[in-house]
Amino acid sequence: MRASAVVKNLKDKGFRITPIRKQIIEILSEDRGPLTSLDILTIIHKTGKKVNESTHDHAIGVSSCIRFARCNKTTVYRQIAFLLEQEILEEINLGEGKNRYDLVENKAHHHHLTCNNCGVIKDLPLEDNDFLQSIEKNTNFRIQKHSLELFGLCLGCQK
Amino acid sequence: MRASAVVKNLKDKGFRITPIRKQIIEILSEDRGPLTSLDILTIIHKTGKKVNESTHDHAIGVSSCIRFARCNKTTVYRQIAFLLEQEILEEINLGEGKNRYDLVENKAHHHHLTCNNCGVIKDLPLEDNDFLQSIEKNTNFRIQKHSLELFGLCLGCQK
DNA sequence: TGATCATATGCAACTTAGTTGCATTTGTCA
DNA sequence: TGACAAATGCAACTAAGTTGCATATGATCA
Ligand SMILES: [Mn+2]
Ligand SMILES: [Mn+2]
Ligand SMILES: [Zn+2]
Ligand SMILES: [Zn+2]
């Protein structure tokens, strides 16, 4: 599983593995598309409730469950900051007035197609090196980062 | 001048021309680069003061000056919304947690190069139609809008 | 298995961008 | 010069994100 590889990597680097840190990595590795901090917090809260309701034992354990239920937005923001520093996440801005986060991991650099009608966000892998190099030549800028976001209608929403 | 053409166009379409509306158009037509709502408000306030301090008569007039000095952020936001509807402005998001606005007018569609060191924002005219068409073919999306923002170091900041 | 200690967490209070409702003012046109 | 719709100011609000501080906890070692 992708999440456990990320966790192992962090542990090897000497970082602490807390239930919330692990859970955020797991949530983002489920590939629901780039999530906001509130998306993440809401999923953590739900996970806490679900596990609490079930009478069976569960991989997550009761103590983690209690902590998921109480998880605070500050913690989510701080974990996001940590995971960004570790270059495990990428910050994505679709002009919504809030950020989204995508697991980088072994996925190559990519962009997004957002449907203006149904909101679905599709990955767009795109080899853009030639493109960027020609801009560097023409402008004398040294390009360090770029963001390309496309908006339109997905096949289903074109009617 | 570019600003007066925009104003005339609005007048012809039957929209009211208020001092603040006109001033915002003028500020943005001075090409200081894409401005935030606060940038705009601050410049309006300064203009009010400057004109007030000067003892000479001035193209702007005293009554406009008083209104510039009192201009409220709500008004700026509402003018921005109006000018966006009229497709006079374009909204630009550089991932700063706030929007910037650029006059569209007769300037062609373009992108931006932002210097990570000194913050300068340079226009980047870029013919990207072929590029977009090939994405449409490969993805079955119909693309309606796109944003491409580049970040790096300007010539001066490359040391 | 504890004790230790740096790191992670929860909570409350704060900042900043942007929005809304409402009373008042003003640009336009007859 | 009215009349009236559109524009404005102000205050109160929302939502994303940040900060300080007291408490809790994961990893390490005895
Ligand atoms: Mn993605
Ligand atoms: Mn520009
Ligand atoms: Zn769709
Ligand atoms: Zn620079």
PDB file of C-alpha atoms in Angstrom, chain A residues 1-158:
ATOM      1  CA  MET A   1       0.000   0.000   0.000  1.00  0.00           C
ATOM      2  CA  ARG A   2       1.209   3.501  -0.786  1.00  0.00           C
ATOM      3  CA  ALA A   3       0.391   4.991   2.615  1.00  0.00           C
ATOM      4  CA  SER A   4       2.461   2.512   4.601  1.00  0.00           C
ATOM      5  CA  ALA A   5       5.510   3.185   2.428  1.00  0.00           C
ATOM      6  CA  VAL A   6       5.225   6.895   3.195  1.00  0.00           C
ATOM      7  CA  VAL A   7       4.849   6.140   6.906  1.00  0.00           C
ATOM      8  CA  LYS A   8       7.865   3.831   6.912  1.00  0.00           C
ATOM      9  CA  ASN A   9       9.910   6.493   5.171  1.00  0.00           C
ATOM     10  CA  LEU A  10       9.003   9.083   7.806  1.00  0.00           C
ATOM     11  CA  LYS A  11       9.775   6.669  10.641  1.00  0.00           C
ATOM     12  CA  ASP A  12      13.188   5.914   9.092  1.00  0.00           C
ATOM     13  CA  LYS A  13      13.917   9.626   8.996  1.00  0.00           C
ATOM     14  CA  GLY A  14      13.242   9.783  12.738  1.00  0.00           C
ATOM     15  CA  PHE A  15       9.846  11.508  12.700  1.00  0.00           C
ATOM     16  CA  ARG A  16       7.139  10.493  15.142  1.00  0.00           C
ATOM     17  CA  ILE A  17       4.186   8.569  13.787  1.00  0.00           C
ATOM     18  CA  THR A  18       1.018   9.692  15.509  1.00  0.00           C
ATOM     19  CA  PRO A  19      -2.418   8.238  14.729  1.00  0.00           C
ATOM     20  CA  ILE A  20      -3.563  11.503  13.141  1.00  0.00           C
ATOM     21  CA  ARG A  21      -0.444  11.873  10.991  1.00  0.00           C
ATOM     22  CA  LYS A  22      -0.866   8.307   9.783  1.00  0.00           C
ATOM     23  CA  GLN A  23      -4.558   8.774   9.168  1.00  0.00           C
ATOM     24  CA  ILE A  24      -4.053  11.923   7.075  1.00  0.00           C
ATOM     25  CA  ILE A  25      -1.532  10.095   4.910  1.00  0.00           C
ATOM     26  CA  GLU A  26      -3.986   7.219   4.524  1.00  0.00           C
ATOM     27  CA  ILE A  27      -6.877   9.530   3.614  1.00  0.00           C
ATOM     28  CA  LEU A  28      -4.837  11.293   0.965  1.00  0.00           C
ATOM     29  CA  SER A  29      -3.500   8.028  -0.445  1.00  0.00           C
ATOM     30  CA  GLU A  30      -7.057   6.845  -1.134  1.00  0.00           C
ATOM     31  CA  ASP A  31      -7.023   9.134  -4.161  1.00  0.00           C
ATOM     32  CA  ARG A  32     -10.324  10.933  -3.694  1.00  0.00           C
ATOM     33  CA  GLY A  33      -8.767  13.836  -5.585  1.00  0.00           C
ATOM     34  CA  PRO A  34      -7.102  16.858  -3.981  1.00  0.00           C
ATOM     35  CA  LEU A  35      -8.746  17.582  -0.603  1.00  0.00           C
ATOM     36  CA  THR A  36      -9.143  20.745   1.459  1.00  0.00           C
ATOM     37  CA  SER A  37      -8.146  20.909   5.126  1.00  0.00           C
ATOM     38  CA  LEU A  38     -11.837  20.788   6.030  1.00  0.00           C
ATOM     39  CA  ASP A  39     -12.375  17.713   3.813  1.00  0.00           C
ATOM     40  CA  ILE A  40      -9.569  16.006   5.700  1.00  0.00           C
ATOM     41  CA  LEU A  41     -10.831  17.031   9.137  1.00  0.00           C
ATOM     42  CA  THR A  42     -14.358  15.862   8.299  1.00  0.00           C
ATOM     43  CA  ILE A  43     -13.126  12.459   7.138  1.00  0.00           C
ATOM     44  CA  ILE A  44     -11.054  12.075  10.311  1.00  0.00           C
ATOM     45  CA  HIS A  45     -14.102  12.862  12.449  1.00  0.00           C
ATOM     46  CA  LYS A  46     -16.263  10.381  10.510  1.00  0.00           C
ATOM     47  CA  THR A  47     -13.621   7.667  10.842  1.00  0.00           C
ATOM     48  CA  GLY A  48     -13.665   8.218  14.596  1.00  0.00           C
ATOM     49  CA  LYS A  49     -17.441   7.847  14.772  1.00  0.00           C
ATOM     50  CA  LYS A  50     -17.615   4.819  12.465  1.00  0.00           C
ATOM     51  CA  VAL A  51     -15.033   2.888  14.451  1.00  0.00           C
ATOM     52  CA  ASN A  52     -16.739   3.875  17.687  1.00  0.00           C
ATOM     53  CA  GLU A  53     -20.134   2.585  16.530  1.00  0.00           C
ATOM     54  CA  SER A  54     -18.875  -0.782  15.333  1.00  0.00           C
ATOM     55  CA  THR A  55     -18.768  -3.470  18.063  1.00  0.00           C
ATOM     56  CA  HIS A  56     -16.077  -5.478  16.268  1.00  0.00           C
ATOM     57  CA  ASP A  57     -12.409  -5.040  16.835  1.00  0.00           C
ATOM     58  CA  HIS A  58     -10.801  -2.976  14.135  1.00  0.00           C
ATOM     59  CA  ALA A  59      -7.347  -2.251  12.782  1.00  0.00           C
ATOM     60  CA  ILE A  60      -7.566   1.315  14.050  1.00  0.00           C
ATOM     61  CA  GLY A  61      -8.131   0.670  17.761  1.00  0.00           C
ATOM     62  CA  VAL A  62     -10.273   2.454  20.340  1.00  0.00           C
ATOM     63  CA  SER A  63      -7.730   5.012  21.549  1.00  0.00           C
ATOM     64  CA  SER A  64      -7.060   6.274  18.027  1.00  0.00           C
ATOM     65  CA  CYS A  65     -10.793   6.437  17.483  1.00  0.00           C
ATOM     66  CA  ILE A  66     -11.262   8.743  20.477  1.00  0.00           C
ATOM     67  CA  ARG A  67      -8.523  10.984  19.153  1.00  0.00           C
ATOM     68  CA  PHE A  68      -9.976  11.093  15.660  1.00  0.00           C
ATOM     69  CA  ALA A  69     -13.301  12.192  17.068  1.00  0.00           C
ATOM     70  CA  ARG A  70     -11.654  15.109  18.923  1.00  0.00           C
ATOM     71  CA  CYS A  71      -9.197  16.087  16.206  1.00  0.00           C
ATOM     72  CA  ASN A  72      -8.838  19.841  15.838  1.00  0.00           C
ATOM     73  CA  LYS A  73      -8.441  21.854  12.640  1.00  0.00           C
ATOM     74  CA  THR A  74      -5.192  23.321  14.022  1.00  0.00           C
ATOM     75  CA  THR A  75      -3.714  19.843  14.092  1.00  0.00           C
ATOM     76  CA  VAL A  76      -4.753  19.231  10.501  1.00  0.00           C
ATOM     77  CA  TYR A  77      -3.155  22.515   9.385  1.00  0.00           C
ATOM     78  CA  ARG A  78       0.033  21.663  11.262  1.00  0.00           C
ATOM     79  CA  GLN A  79       0.200  18.195   9.773  1.00  0.00           C
ATOM     80  CA  ILE A  80      -0.335  19.670   6.320  1.00  0.00           C
ATOM     81  CA  ALA A  81       2.540  22.091   6.941  1.00  0.00           C
ATOM     82  CA  PHE A  82       4.734  19.212   8.075  1.00  0.00           C
ATOM     83  CA  LEU A  83       3.858  17.012   5.094  1.00  0.00           C
ATOM     84  CA  LEU A  84       4.451  19.923   2.701  1.00  0.00           C
ATOM     85  CA  GLU A  85       7.926  20.455   4.203  1.00  0.00           C
ATOM     86  CA  GLN A  86       8.652  16.774   3.740  1.00  0.00           C
ATOM     87  CA  GLU A  87       7.491  17.154   0.134  1.00  0.00           C
ATOM     88  CA  ILE A  88       4.915  14.443   0.653  1.00  0.00           C
ATOM     89  CA  LEU A  89       2.075  16.789  -0.284  1.00  0.00           C
ATOM     90  CA  GLU A  90       1.593  19.325  -3.020  1.00  0.00           C
ATOM     91  CA  GLU A  91      -0.544  22.417  -2.500  1.00  0.00           C
ATOM     92  CA  ILE A  92      -3.100  23.092  -5.212  1.00  0.00           C
ATOM     93  CA  ASN A  93      -5.048  26.277  -5.701  1.00  0.00           C
ATOM     94  CA  LEU A  94      -8.119  26.241  -7.912  1.00  0.00           C
ATOM     95  CA  GLY A  95      -9.174  29.797  -7.104  1.00  0.00           C
ATOM     96  CA  GLU A  96     -11.788  28.687  -4.569  1.00  0.00           C
ATOM     97  CA  GLY A  97     -10.412  30.771  -1.722  1.00  0.00           C
ATOM     98  CA  LYS A  98      -8.874  27.717  -0.067  1.00  0.00           C
ATOM     99  CA  ASN A  99      -6.091  25.268  -0.772  1.00  0.00           C
ATOM    100  CA  ARG A 100      -6.237  21.612  -1.709  1.00  0.00           C
ATOM    101  CA  TYR A 101      -3.646  18.937  -1.113  1.00  0.00           C
ATOM    102  CA  ASP A 102      -2.518  16.038  -3.239  1.00  0.00           C
ATOM    103  CA  LEU A 103      -0.086  13.237  -2.333  1.00  0.00           C
ATOM    104  CA  VAL A 104       3.055  13.589  -4.398  1.00  0.00           C
ATOM    105  CA  GLU A 105       4.730  10.253  -3.682  1.00  0.00           C
ATOM    106  CA  ASN A 106       5.703   8.368  -6.806  1.00  0.00           C
ATOM    107  CA  LYS A 107       3.034  10.001  -8.945  1.00  0.00           C
ATOM    108  CA  ALA A 108       4.710  12.200 -11.536  1.00  0.00           C
ATOM    109  CA  HIS A 109       4.177  15.940 -11.691  1.00  0.00           C
ATOM    110  CA  HIS A 110       0.746  16.591 -13.123  1.00  0.00           C
ATOM    111  CA  HIS A 111      -2.023  19.155 -13.542  1.00  0.00           C
ATOM    112  CA  HIS A 112      -5.800  19.110 -13.159  1.00  0.00           C
ATOM    113  CA  LEU A 113      -8.943  19.382 -15.212  1.00  0.00           C
ATOM    114  CA  THR A 114     -11.843  20.661 -13.099  1.00  0.00           C
ATOM    115  CA  CYS A 115     -15.412  20.313 -14.336  1.00  0.00           C
ATOM    116  CA  ASN A 116     -17.284  23.607 -13.953  1.00  0.00           C
ATOM    117  CA  ASN A 117     -20.561  21.694 -13.729  1.00  0.00           C
ATOM    118  CA  CYS A 118     -20.125  18.624 -11.508  1.00  0.00           C
ATOM    119  CA  GLY A 119     -16.856  19.618  -9.829  1.00  0.00           C
ATOM    120  CA  VAL A 120     -14.976  16.431 -10.636  1.00  0.00           C
ATOM    121  CA  ILE A 121     -11.190  16.915 -10.675  1.00  0.00           C
ATOM    122  CA  LYS A 122      -9.246  14.755 -13.113  1.00  0.00           C
ATOM    123  CA  ASP A 123      -5.475  14.346 -13.142  1.00  0.00           C
ATOM    124  CA  LEU A 124      -3.728  15.483 -16.288  1.00  0.00           C
ATOM    125  CA  PRO A 125      -0.243  14.049 -16.670  1.00  0.00           C
ATOM    126  CA  LEU A 126       1.624  16.306 -19.014  1.00  0.00           C
ATOM    127  CA  GLU A 127       5.213  16.406 -20.127  1.00  0.00           C
ATOM    128  CA  ASP A 128       5.905  20.127 -20.131  1.00  0.00           C
ATOM    129  CA  ASN A 129       9.679  20.370 -19.998  1.00  0.00           C
ATOM    130  CA  ASP A 130      10.245  21.591 -23.567  1.00  0.00           C
ATOM    131  CA  PHE A 131       7.512  24.119 -23.030  1.00  0.00           C
ATOM    132  CA  LEU A 132       9.144  25.498 -19.878  1.00  0.00           C
ATOM    133  CA  GLN A 133      12.630  25.526 -21.356  1.00  0.00           C
ATOM    134  CA  SER A 134      11.505  27.637 -24.291  1.00  0.00           C
ATOM    135  CA  ILE A 135       9.906  30.121 -21.884  1.00  0.00           C
ATOM    136  CA  GLU A 136      13.163  30.330 -19.905  1.00  0.00           C
ATOM    137  CA  LYS A 137      15.049  31.155 -23.086  1.00  0.00           C
ATOM    138  CA  ASN A 138      12.579  33.782 -24.238  1.00  0.00           C
ATOM    139  CA  THR A 139      12.174  35.576 -20.919  1.00  0.00           C
ATOM    140  CA  ASN A 140      15.489  35.198 -19.021  1.00  0.00           C
ATOM    141  CA  PHE A 141      13.511  34.000 -16.024  1.00  0.00           C
ATOM    142  CA  ARG A 142      14.710  30.875 -14.242  1.00  0.00           C
ATOM    143  CA  ILE A 143      11.519  28.921 -13.643  1.00  0.00           C
ATOM    144  CA  GLN A 144      11.325  27.082 -10.325  1.00  0.00           C
ATOM    145  CA  LYS A 145       7.665  26.181 -10.037  1.00  0.00           C
ATOM    146  CA  HIS A 146       4.547  26.401 -12.133  1.00  0.00           C
ATOM    147  CA  SER A 147       0.852  25.788 -11.826  1.00  0.00           C
ATOM    148  CA  LEU A 148      -1.440  24.937 -14.707  1.00  0.00           C
ATOM    149  CA  GLU A 149      -5.105  24.428 -13.944  1.00  0.00           C
ATOM    150  CA  LEU A 150      -7.757  23.806 -16.572  1.00  0.00           C
ATOM    151  CA  PHE A 151     -11.497  24.326 -16.156  1.00  0.00           C
ATOM    152  CA  GLY A 152     -14.303  23.193 -18.427  1.00  0.00           C
ATOM    153  CA  LEU A 153     -16.852  20.426 -18.882  1.00  0.00           C
ATOM    154  CA  CYS A 154     -16.226  16.717 -18.417  1.00  0.00           C
ATOM    155  CA  LEU A 155     -17.610  14.354 -21.037  1.00  0.00           C
ATOM    156  CA  GLY A 156     -20.732  13.586 -18.994  1.00  0.00           C
ATOM    157  CA  CYS A 157     -21.541  17.262 -18.406  1.00  0.00           C
ATOM    158  CA  GLN A 158     -21.291  18.249 -22.093  1.00  0.00           C
TER     159      GLN A 158
END
